[in-house]
Tab-separated table of N, CA and C and ligand atoms in Angstrom:
chain	number	residue	atom	x	y	z
L	1	MET	N	15.017	-1.334	17.449
L	1	MET	CA	13.898	-2.251	17.386
L	1	MET	C	14.370	-3.687	17.071
L	2	SER	N	13.909	-4.632	17.779
L	2	SER	CA	14.350	-6.014	17.463
L	2	SER	C	13.424	-6.607	16.423
L	3	ASP	N	13.855	-7.730	15.915
L	3	ASP	CA	13.080	-8.391	14.839
L	3	ASP	C	11.696	-8.858	15.302
L	4	THR	N	11.542	-9.108	16.620
L	4	THR	CA	10.318	-9.607	17.106
L	4	THR	C	9.279	-8.538	17.455
L	5	ASP	N	9.732	-7.317	17.478
L	5	ASP	CA	8.726	-6.233	17.683
L	5	ASP	C	7.788	-6.137	16.569
L	6	VAL	N	6.542	-5.819	16.811
L	6	VAL	CA	5.577	-5.548	15.770
L	6	VAL	C	5.503	-4.043	15.690
L	7	PRO	N	6.027	-3.476	14.631
L	7	PRO	CA	6.021	-2.029	14.603
L	7	PRO	C	4.604	-1.474	14.428
L	8	GLU	N	4.295	-0.496	15.203
L	8	GLU	CA	3.020	0.260	15.028
L	8	GLU	C	3.379	1.499	14.198
L	9	VAL	N	2.429	1.909	13.409
L	9	VAL	CA	2.661	3.159	12.702
L	9	VAL	C	2.228	4.285	13.603
L	10	GLU	N	3.094	4.759	14.421
L	10	GLU	CA	2.810	5.840	15.399
L	10	GLU	C	3.344	7.133	14.852
L	11	GLU	N	2.747	8.226	15.341
L	11	GLU	CA	3.202	9.551	14.939
L	11	GLU	C	4.717	9.723	15.216
L	12	THR	N	5.216	9.078	16.304
L	12	THR	CA	6.563	9.355	16.738
L	12	THR	C	7.647	8.623	16.030
L	13	ASP	N	7.309	7.462	15.423
L	13	ASP	CA	8.382	6.653	14.846
L	13	ASP	C	8.210	6.477	13.331
L	14	LYS	N	7.573	7.428	12.699
L	14	LYS	CA	7.410	7.278	11.266
L	14	LYS	C	8.753	7.666	10.620
L	15	PRO	N	9.135	6.885	9.578
L	15	PRO	CA	10.364	7.226	8.872
L	15	PRO	C	10.176	8.398	7.976
L	16	PHE	N	11.321	8.987	7.592
L	16	PHE	CA	11.289	10.015	6.566
L	16	PHE	C	10.830	9.390	5.221
L	17	ARG	N	9.959	10.039	4.554
L	17	ARG	CA	9.578	9.561	3.225
L	17	ARG	C	9.475	10.727	2.242
L	18	ILE	N	9.792	10.374	1.010
L	18	ILE	CA	9.600	11.351	-0.046
L	18	ILE	C	8.115	11.314	-0.419
L	19	LEU	N	7.405	12.405	-0.299
L	19	LEU	CA	5.940	12.394	-0.479
L	19	LEU	C	5.589	12.697	-1.949
L	20	PRO	N	4.478	12.088	-2.363
L	20	PRO	CA	4.049	12.371	-3.738
L	20	PRO	C	3.509	13.789	-3.898
L	21	ARG	N	3.520	14.277	-5.087
L	21	ARG	CA	2.880	15.534	-5.398
L	21	ARG	C	1.396	15.235	-5.706
L	22	ILE	N	0.547	15.917	-4.941
L	22	ILE	CA	-0.954	15.626	-5.069
L	22	ILE	C	-1.504	16.428	-6.254
L	23	ASP	N	-2.255	15.800	-7.098
L	23	ASP	CA	-3.014	16.531	-8.109
L	23	ASP	C	-4.421	16.040	-8.200
L	24	ASP	N	-5.193	16.580	-9.095
L	24	ASP	CA	-6.642	16.192	-9.140
L	24	ASP	C	-6.802	14.721	-9.466
L	25	LEU	N	-5.872	14.171	-10.232
L	25	LEU	CA	-6.036	12.723	-10.605
L	25	LEU	C	-5.682	11.785	-9.495
L	26	ASN	N	-4.691	12.096	-8.718
L	26	ASN	CA	-4.230	11.147	-7.739
L	26	ASN	C	-4.685	11.487	-6.279
L	27	ARG	N	-5.397	12.579	-6.105
L	27	ARG	CA	-5.785	13.035	-4.776
L	27	ARG	C	-6.582	11.985	-4.008
L	28	ALA	N	-7.495	11.314	-4.633
L	28	ALA	CA	-8.324	10.272	-3.967
L	28	ALA	C	-7.508	9.138	-3.503
L	29	PHE	N	-6.541	8.722	-4.277
L	29	PHE	CA	-5.613	7.649	-3.892
L	29	PHE	C	-4.835	7.973	-2.630
L	30	TRP	N	-4.226	9.180	-2.644
L	30	TRP	CA	-3.320	9.504	-1.545
L	30	TRP	C	-4.056	9.987	-0.290
L	31	THR	N	-5.331	10.358	-0.381
L	31	THR	CA	-6.020	10.895	0.830
L	31	THR	C	-7.103	9.948	1.341
L	32	GLY	N	-7.350	8.818	0.681
L	32	GLY	CA	-8.399	7.866	1.126
L	32	GLY	C	-8.129	7.334	2.528
L	33	GLY	N	-6.822	7.287	2.854
L	33	GLY	CA	-6.440	6.784	4.154
L	33	GLY	C	-6.978	7.616	5.327
L	34	GLU	N	-7.382	8.842	5.054
L	34	GLU	CA	-7.968	9.672	6.091
L	34	GLU	C	-9.230	8.971	6.621
L	35	ARG	N	-9.931	8.267	5.756
L	35	ARG	CA	-11.138	7.548	6.131
L	35	ARG	C	-10.843	6.066	6.283
L	36	GLY	N	-9.567	5.668	6.284
L	36	GLY	CA	-9.195	4.250	6.325
L	36	GLY	C	-9.534	3.494	5.036
L	37	GLU	N	-9.598	4.247	3.936
L	37	GLU	CA	-10.040	3.569	2.698
L	37	GLU	C	-8.879	3.615	1.656
L	38	LEU	N	-8.672	2.444	1.021
L	38	LEU	CA	-7.757	2.394	-0.158
L	38	LEU	C	-8.640	2.676	-1.393
L	39	VAL	N	-8.331	3.768	-2.086
L	39	VAL	CA	-9.185	4.254	-3.150
L	39	VAL	C	-8.437	4.274	-4.498
L	40	PHE	N	-9.084	3.764	-5.525
L	40	PHE	CA	-8.548	3.837	-6.861
L	40	PHE	C	-9.555	4.458	-7.799
L	41	LEU	N	-9.061	5.055	-8.883
L	41	LEU	CA	-9.992	5.457	-9.911
L	41	LEU	C	-10.586	4.208	-10.614
L	42	ARG	N	-11.893	4.267	-10.840
L	42	ARG	CA	-12.501	3.126	-11.500
L	42	ARG	C	-13.318	3.591	-12.685
L	43	CYS	N	-13.186	2.851	-13.791
L	43	CYS	CA	-13.898	3.212	-15.014
L	43	CYS	C	-15.373	2.942	-14.767
L	44	GLN	N	-16.196	3.964	-15.032
L	44	GLN	CA	-17.622	3.831	-14.796
L	44	GLN	C	-18.345	3.163	-15.994
L	45	SER	N	-17.595	2.899	-17.026
L	45	SER	CA	-18.182	2.205	-18.157
L	45	SER	C	-18.001	0.676	-18.044
L	46	CYS	N	-16.749	0.268	-17.701
L	46	CYS	CA	-16.442	-1.200	-17.708
L	46	CYS	C	-16.050	-1.716	-16.365
L	47	GLY	N	-15.901	-0.833	-15.349
L	47	GLY	CA	-15.551	-1.339	-14.032
L	47	GLY	C	-14.069	-1.584	-13.746
L	48	TYR	N	-13.235	-1.257	-14.710
L	48	TYR	CA	-11.792	-1.490	-14.517
L	48	TYR	C	-11.152	-0.464	-13.571
L	49	PHE	N	-10.391	-0.986	-12.615
L	49	PHE	CA	-9.645	-0.095	-11.688
L	49	PHE	C	-8.407	0.368	-12.389
L	50	VAL	N	-8.096	1.648	-12.326
L	50	VAL	CA	-6.992	2.259	-13.068
L	50	VAL	C	-5.947	2.746	-12.117
L	51	HIS	N	-4.738	2.166	-12.232
L	51	HIS	CA	-3.597	2.640	-11.413
L	51	HIS	C	-2.297	2.364	-12.125
L	52	PRO	N	-1.302	3.271	-12.190
L	52	PRO	CA	-1.391	4.672	-11.640
L	52	PRO	C	-2.454	5.485	-12.330
L	53	PRO	N	-2.897	6.547	-11.656
L	53	PRO	CA	-4.045	7.308	-12.198
L	53	PRO	C	-3.735	7.973	-13.544
L	54	VAL	N	-4.556	7.713	-14.511
L	54	VAL	CA	-4.509	8.394	-15.791
L	54	VAL	C	-5.927	8.844	-16.131
L	55	PRO	N	-6.117	9.825	-17.037
L	55	PRO	CA	-7.489	10.398	-17.203
L	55	PRO	C	-8.357	9.585	-18.112
L	56	PHE	N	-7.984	8.373	-18.471
L	56	PHE	CA	-8.858	7.531	-19.307
L	56	PHE	C	-8.646	6.061	-18.829
L	57	CYS	N	-9.574	5.225	-19.291
L	57	CYS	CA	-9.484	3.818	-18.956
L	57	CYS	C	-8.623	3.053	-19.962
L	58	PRO	N	-7.528	2.431	-19.472
L	58	PRO	CA	-6.683	1.692	-20.438
L	58	PRO	C	-7.364	0.466	-21.010
L	59	SER	N	-8.435	0.037	-20.413
L	59	SER	CA	-9.141	-1.148	-20.850
L	59	SER	C	-10.140	-0.822	-21.986
L	60	CYS	N	-10.990	0.194	-21.829
L	60	CYS	CA	-12.010	0.518	-22.821
L	60	CYS	C	-11.893	1.877	-23.349
L	61	GLU	N	-10.925	2.640	-22.900
L	61	GLU	CA	-10.700	4.040	-23.312
L	61	GLU	C	-11.826	4.983	-22.886
L	62	GLY	N	-12.629	4.510	-21.964
L	62	GLY	CA	-13.657	5.376	-21.386
L	62	GLY	C	-13.073	6.516	-20.650
L	63	ARG	N	-13.704	7.660	-20.581
L	63	ARG	CA	-13.177	8.857	-19.976
L	63	ARG	C	-13.890	9.160	-18.649
L	64	GLU	N	-14.858	8.325	-18.307
L	64	GLU	CA	-15.560	8.641	-17.003
L	64	GLU	C	-15.003	7.749	-15.913
L	65	LEU	N	-14.071	8.338	-15.168
L	65	LEU	CA	-13.445	7.609	-14.073
L	65	LEU	C	-13.889	8.283	-12.738
L	66	ALA	N	-14.088	7.434	-11.722
L	66	ALA	CA	-14.483	7.989	-10.425
L	66	ALA	C	-13.768	7.157	-9.350
L	67	PRO	N	-13.355	7.862	-8.263
L	67	PRO	CA	-12.686	7.165	-7.200
L	67	PRO	C	-13.672	6.200	-6.470
L	68	GLU	N	-13.185	4.991	-6.251
L	68	GLU	CA	-13.991	3.968	-5.493
L	68	GLU	C	-13.082	3.256	-4.548
L	69	PRO	N	-13.529	3.031	-3.273
L	69	PRO	CA	-12.730	2.249	-2.335
L	69	PRO	C	-12.739	0.785	-2.648
L	70	VAL	N	-11.620	0.119	-2.355
L	70	VAL	CA	-11.591	-1.371	-2.404
L	70	VAL	C	-11.491	-1.872	-0.967
L	71	SER	N	-11.426	-3.213	-0.837
L	71	SER	CA	-11.420	-3.828	0.474
L	71	SER	C	-10.150	-3.525	1.279
L	72	GLY	N	-9.055	-3.244	0.598
L	72	GLY	CA	-7.786	-3.098	1.301
L	72	GLY	C	-7.016	-4.395	1.380
L	73	ARG	N	-7.623	-5.470	0.914
L	73	ARG	CA	-6.894	-6.740	0.987
L	73	ARG	C	-6.085	-6.946	-0.327
L	74	ALA	N	-4.976	-7.640	-0.174
L	74	ALA	CA	-4.065	-7.863	-1.313
L	74	ALA	C	-3.183	-9.070	-1.012
L	75	THR	N	-2.488	-9.508	-2.051
L	75	THR	CA	-1.496	-10.571	-1.828
L	75	THR	C	-0.144	-10.083	-2.315
L	76	VAL	N	0.906	-10.592	-1.691
L	76	VAL	CA	2.283	-10.207	-2.109
L	76	VAL	C	2.605	-10.900	-3.445
L	77	HIS	N	2.813	-10.063	-4.490
L	77	HIS	CA	3.105	-10.563	-5.808
L	77	HIS	C	4.607	-10.865	-5.966
L	78	THR	N	5.402	-9.976	-5.479
L	78	THR	CA	6.882	-10.169	-5.449
L	78	THR	C	7.410	-9.192	-4.427
L	79	PHE	N	8.617	-9.434	-3.936
L	79	PHE	CA	9.184	-8.518	-2.949
L	79	PHE	C	10.708	-8.659	-2.873
L	80	THR	N	11.316	-7.633	-2.251
L	80	THR	CA	12.734	-7.732	-2.006
L	80	THR	C	13.000	-7.056	-0.650
L	81	ILE	N	14.020	-7.550	0.028
L	81	ILE	CA	14.345	-7.005	1.313
L	81	ILE	C	15.481	-6.042	1.128
L	82	ASN	N	15.299	-4.778	1.468
L	82	ASN	CA	16.291	-3.767	1.222
L	82	ASN	C	17.174	-3.605	2.524
L	83	HIS	N	18.473	-3.868	2.323
L	83	HIS	CA	19.387	-3.701	3.425
L	83	HIS	C	20.252	-2.472	3.249
L	84	GLN	N	20.079	-1.773	2.102
L	84	GLN	CA	20.963	-0.606	1.805
L	84	GLN	C	20.307	0.712	2.053
L	85	PRO	N	20.987	1.631	2.664
L	85	PRO	CA	20.446	2.950	2.901
L	85	PRO	C	20.514	3.838	1.670
L	86	TRP	N	19.791	3.461	0.609
L	86	TRP	CA	19.847	4.221	-0.638
L	86	TRP	C	19.484	5.674	-0.443
L	87	MET	N	18.524	5.882	0.407
L	87	MET	CA	18.058	7.272	0.674
L	87	MET	C	17.481	7.232	2.105
L	88	PRO	N	17.312	8.396	2.696
L	88	PRO	CA	16.669	8.416	4.033
L	88	PRO	C	15.313	7.700	3.922
L	89	GLY	N	14.981	6.891	4.837
L	89	GLY	CA	13.697	6.173	4.747
L	89	GLY	C	13.482	5.312	5.960
L	90	PRO	N	12.731	4.244	5.807
L	90	PRO	CA	12.406	3.388	6.942
L	90	PRO	C	13.717	2.697	7.526
L	91	GLU	N	13.559	2.310	8.749
L	91	GLU	CA	14.700	1.579	9.410
L	91	GLU	C	15.016	0.364	8.604
L	92	LEU	N	16.302	0.043	8.442
L	92	LEU	CA	16.754	-1.131	7.697
L	92	LEU	C	16.735	-2.341	8.547
L	93	PRO	N	16.581	-3.583	8.022
L	93	PRO	CA	16.155	-3.773	6.659
L	93	PRO	C	14.601	-3.547	6.533
L	94	TYR	N	14.121	-3.289	5.385
L	94	TYR	CA	12.684	-3.198	5.176
L	94	TYR	C	12.282	-3.878	3.845
L	95	VAL	N	11.028	-4.218	3.738
L	95	VAL	CA	10.544	-4.951	2.590
L	95	VAL	C	9.879	-4.041	1.582
L	96	VAL	N	10.414	-4.088	0.358
L	96	VAL	CA	9.748	-3.411	-0.766
L	96	VAL	C	9.013	-4.439	-1.548
L	97	ALA	N	7.713	-4.297	-1.690
L	97	ALA	CA	6.906	-5.368	-2.324
L	97	ALA	C	5.991	-4.705	-3.373
L	98	ILE	N	5.690	-5.616	-4.336
L	98	ILE	CA	4.566	-5.278	-5.244
L	98	ILE	C	3.459	-6.154	-4.818
L	99	VAL	N	2.362	-5.546	-4.397
L	99	VAL	CA	1.131	-6.310	-3.931
L	99	VAL	C	0.093	-6.256	-5.040
L	100	GLU	N	-0.684	-7.332	-5.160
L	100	GLU	CA	-1.784	-7.399	-6.083
L	100	GLU	C	-3.066	-7.181	-5.299
L	101	ILE	N	-3.804	-6.159	-5.678
L	101	ILE	CA	-5.048	-5.848	-4.918
L	101	ILE	C	-6.111	-6.925	-5.212
L	102	ALA	N	-6.813	-7.302	-4.199
L	102	ALA	CA	-7.775	-8.442	-4.243
L	102	ALA	C	-8.817	-8.235	-5.383
L	103	GLU	N	-9.214	-7.006	-5.645
L	103	GLU	CA	-10.351	-6.778	-6.544
L	103	GLU	C	-10.010	-7.002	-8.021
L	104	GLN	N	-8.733	-6.980	-8.388
L	104	GLN	CA	-8.400	-7.002	-9.843
L	104	GLN	C	-6.976	-7.522	-10.000
L	105	ALA	N	-6.800	-8.557	-10.880
L	105	ALA	CA	-5.559	-9.234	-11.001
L	105	ALA	C	-4.376	-8.362	-11.372
L	106	ASP	N	-4.583	-7.344	-12.232
L	106	ASP	CA	-3.426	-6.558	-12.646
L	106	ASP	C	-3.424	-5.198	-11.901
L	107	LEU	N	-4.108	-5.082	-10.821
L	107	LEU	CA	-4.115	-3.857	-10.050
L	107	LEU	C	-3.055	-4.038	-8.920
L	108	ARG	N	-1.928	-3.403	-9.208
L	108	ARG	CA	-0.730	-3.658	-8.326
L	108	ARG	C	-0.160	-2.355	-7.786
L	109	LEU	N	0.384	-2.437	-6.596
L	109	LEU	CA	1.000	-1.267	-5.960
L	109	LEU	C	2.408	-1.662	-5.522
L	110	THR	N	3.344	-0.755	-5.637
L	110	THR	CA	4.642	-0.911	-5.036
L	110	THR	C	4.533	-0.239	-3.659
L	111	THR	N	4.938	-0.961	-2.635
L	111	THR	CA	4.704	-0.541	-1.256
L	111	THR	C	5.699	-1.137	-0.338
L	112	ASN	N	5.507	-1.001	0.974
L	112	ASN	CA	6.316	-1.663	1.950
L	112	ASN	C	5.424	-2.614	2.679
L	113	ILE	N	5.967	-3.740	3.124
L	113	ILE	CA	5.271	-4.620	4.030
L	113	ILE	C	5.791	-4.333	5.423
L	114	VAL	N	4.878	-4.057	6.295
L	114	VAL	CA	5.189	-3.694	7.683
L	114	VAL	C	4.465	-4.628	8.651
L	115	GLY	N	4.817	-4.506	9.919
L	115	GLY	CA	4.061	-5.273	10.915
L	115	GLY	C	4.479	-6.730	11.088
L	116	CYS	N	5.573	-7.101	10.445
L	116	CYS	CA	6.138	-8.440	10.673
L	116	CYS	C	7.647	-8.384	10.299
L	117	PRO	N	8.426	-9.310	10.820
L	117	PRO	CA	9.834	-9.279	10.439
L	117	PRO	C	9.980	-9.494	8.945
L	118	PRO	N	10.951	-8.812	8.292
L	118	PRO	CA	11.147	-8.989	6.843
L	118	PRO	C	11.217	-10.501	6.387
L	119	GLY	N	11.912	-11.287	7.236
L	119	GLY	CA	12.058	-12.690	6.883
L	119	GLY	C	10.766	-13.518	6.843
L	120	ASP	N	9.690	-12.964	7.382
L	120	ASP	CA	8.403	-13.643	7.394
L	120	ASP	C	7.573	-13.414	6.108
L	121	VAL	N	8.038	-12.454	5.297
L	121	VAL	CA	7.273	-12.128	4.123
L	121	VAL	C	7.509	-13.189	3.038
L	122	GLU	N	6.361	-13.613	2.418
L	122	GLU	CA	6.417	-14.631	1.363
L	122	GLU	C	5.574	-14.222	0.209
L	123	ILE	N	5.935	-14.701	-1.000
L	123	ILE	CA	5.141	-14.444	-2.171
L	123	ILE	C	3.784	-15.187	-1.984
L	124	GLY	N	2.695	-14.494	-2.277
L	124	GLY	CA	1.356	-15.097	-2.127
L	124	GLY	C	0.764	-14.822	-0.765
L	125	MET	N	1.544	-14.219	0.139
L	125	MET	CA	1.034	-13.948	1.486
L	125	MET	C	-0.133	-12.965	1.423
L	126	ALA	N	-1.123	-13.182	2.267
L	126	ALA	CA	-2.299	-12.277	2.360
L	126	ALA	C	-1.936	-11.111	3.247
L	127	VAL	N	-2.205	-9.918	2.729
L	127	VAL	CA	-1.906	-8.688	3.444
L	127	VAL	C	-3.080	-7.753	3.409
L	128	GLN	N	-3.031	-6.750	4.276
L	128	GLN	CA	-4.116	-5.763	4.302
L	128	GLN	C	-3.531	-4.383	4.483
L	129	VAL	N	-4.210	-3.382	3.977
L	129	VAL	CA	-3.653	-2.045	3.962
L	129	VAL	C	-3.635	-1.423	5.362
L	130	VAL	N	-2.635	-0.602	5.556
L	130	VAL	CA	-2.573	0.249	6.780
L	130	VAL	C	-1.946	1.540	6.276
L	131	PHE	N	-2.283	2.653	6.872
L	131	PHE	CA	-1.841	3.908	6.350
L	131	PHE	C	-0.869	4.609	7.259
L	132	GLU	N	0.081	5.286	6.654
L	132	GLU	CA	0.995	6.121	7.385
L	132	GLU	C	0.713	7.568	6.929
L	133	HIS	N	0.439	8.433	7.907
L	133	HIS	CA	-0.043	9.774	7.631
L	133	HIS	C	1.050	10.822	7.681
L	134	TYR	N	1.181	11.592	6.653
L	134	TYR	CA	2.138	12.691	6.551
L	134	TYR	C	1.351	13.887	5.997
L	135	ASP	N	1.221	14.969	6.741
L	135	ASP	CA	0.577	16.176	6.231
L	135	ASP	C	-0.756	15.817	5.530
L	136	ASP	N	-0.831	16.032	4.205
L	136	ASP	CA	-2.090	15.791	3.523
L	136	ASP	C	-2.012	14.482	2.704
L	137	VAL	N	-1.093	13.599	3.117
L	137	VAL	CA	-0.909	12.361	2.359
L	137	VAL	C	-1.020	11.159	3.315
L	138	TRP	N	-1.780	10.155	2.890
L	138	TRP	CA	-1.811	8.898	3.653
L	138	TRP	C	-1.230	7.809	2.757
L	139	ILE	N	-0.035	7.366	3.126
L	139	ILE	CA	0.644	6.434	2.277
L	139	ILE	C	0.177	4.994	2.609
L	140	PRO	N	-0.297	4.270	1.619
L	140	PRO	CA	-0.774	2.878	1.866
L	140	PRO	C	0.419	1.910	1.954
L	141	LEU	N	0.500	1.268	3.115
L	141	LEU	CA	1.454	0.203	3.343
L	141	LEU	C	0.606	-1.030	3.599
L	142	PHE	N	1.267	-2.202	3.686
L	142	PHE	CA	0.537	-3.428	3.906
L	142	PHE	C	1.164	-4.214	5.002
L	143	GLU	N	0.308	-4.861	5.792
L	143	GLU	CA	0.730	-5.713	6.904
L	143	GLU	C	0.073	-7.074	6.757
L	144	PRO	N	0.557	-8.109	7.417
L	144	PRO	CA	-0.055	-9.445	7.290
L	144	PRO	C	-1.536	-9.354	7.585
L	145	PHE	N	-2.327	-10.040	6.729
L	145	PHE	CA	-3.792	-10.031	6.966
L	145	PHE	C	-4.111	-10.871	8.154
L	146	VAL	N	-4.935	-10.358	8.989
L	146	VAL	CA	-5.369	-11.099	10.184
L	146	VAL	C	-6.906	-11.080	10.170
L	147	ALA	N	-7.488	-12.280	10.104
L	147	ALA	CA	-8.932	-12.424	10.086
L	147	ALA	C	-9.509	-11.989	11.448
L	148	ALA	N	-10.705	-11.460	11.373
L	148	ALA	CA	-11.347	-10.990	12.623
L	148	ALA	C	-11.313	-12.047	13.711
L	149	GLY	N	-10.901	-11.651	14.906
L	149	GLY	CA	-10.860	-12.584	16.006
L	149	GLY	C	-9.531	-13.317	16.170
L	150	GLU	N	-8.640	-13.144	15.176
L	150	GLU	CA	-7.340	-13.804	15.262
L	150	GLU	C	-6.303	-12.802	15.731
L	151	SER	N	-5.308	-13.232	16.440
L	151	SER	CA	-4.188	-12.378	16.758
L	151	SER	C	-3.097	-12.503	15.628
L	152	VAL	N	-2.261	-11.524	15.581
L	152	VAL	CA	-1.168	-11.611	14.597
L	152	VAL	C	-0.338	-12.802	14.857
L	153	ASP	N	-0.060	-13.183	16.104
L	153	ASP	CA	0.762	-14.338	16.404
L	153	ASP	C	0.087	-15.622	15.940
L	154	ALA	N	-1.243	-15.742	16.130
L	154	ALA	CA	-1.920	-16.942	15.684
L	154	ALA	C	-1.852	-17.088	14.193
L	155	ALA	N	-2.008	-15.925	13.507
L	155	ALA	CA	-1.927	-15.980	12.036
L	155	ALA	C	-0.571	-16.425	11.572
L	156	ARG	N	0.442	-15.957	12.296
L	156	ARG	CA	1.820	-16.269	11.909
L	156	ARG	C	2.142	-17.750	12.157
L	157	ASP	N	1.586	-18.300	13.292
L	157	ASP	CA	1.817	-19.699	13.592
L	157	ASP	C	1.193	-20.628	12.563
L	158	ALA	N	0.002	-20.138	12.048
L	158	ALA	CA	-0.734	-20.952	11.099
L	158	ALA	C	-0.085	-21.037	9.727
L	159	SER	N	0.802	-20.095	9.442
L	159	SER	CA	1.334	-20.026	8.086
L	159	SER	C	2.619	-20.830	7.967
T	201	LIG	ZN1	-13.218	1.084	-18.965
């Protein structure tokens, strides 16, 4: 694959990934992608989104948490470009990023940025969720955010 290709997440070219163990707490997060939804546990008392999943709210210690979808939009908080084959995984190089979910400032995910050359990724860049499906797990990855009606190339030229 050349740097200019825009990788699609197709059944045929998915990289090997170590999959999470699904339990009652994290099931909504890892399976929301089946419906195209990024889902977090949310405190029903104070509205705080909780991630990684724990059985209580770190903000108010409330115990009533329920899965709720967010918009799927986020910004790149920090990132690194991995050139080393530490373990079987995506084609090198790839971007490991911490993204901040739009709905809450401290709601962050460690993920990969896909759909653009690694050299195009910048801190503060707007991204949107895309899912890679393995068995009963939908892994949330992020690609450059493209407003409705814009092409990826137009968005890239504007940045
Ligand atoms: Zn709470």
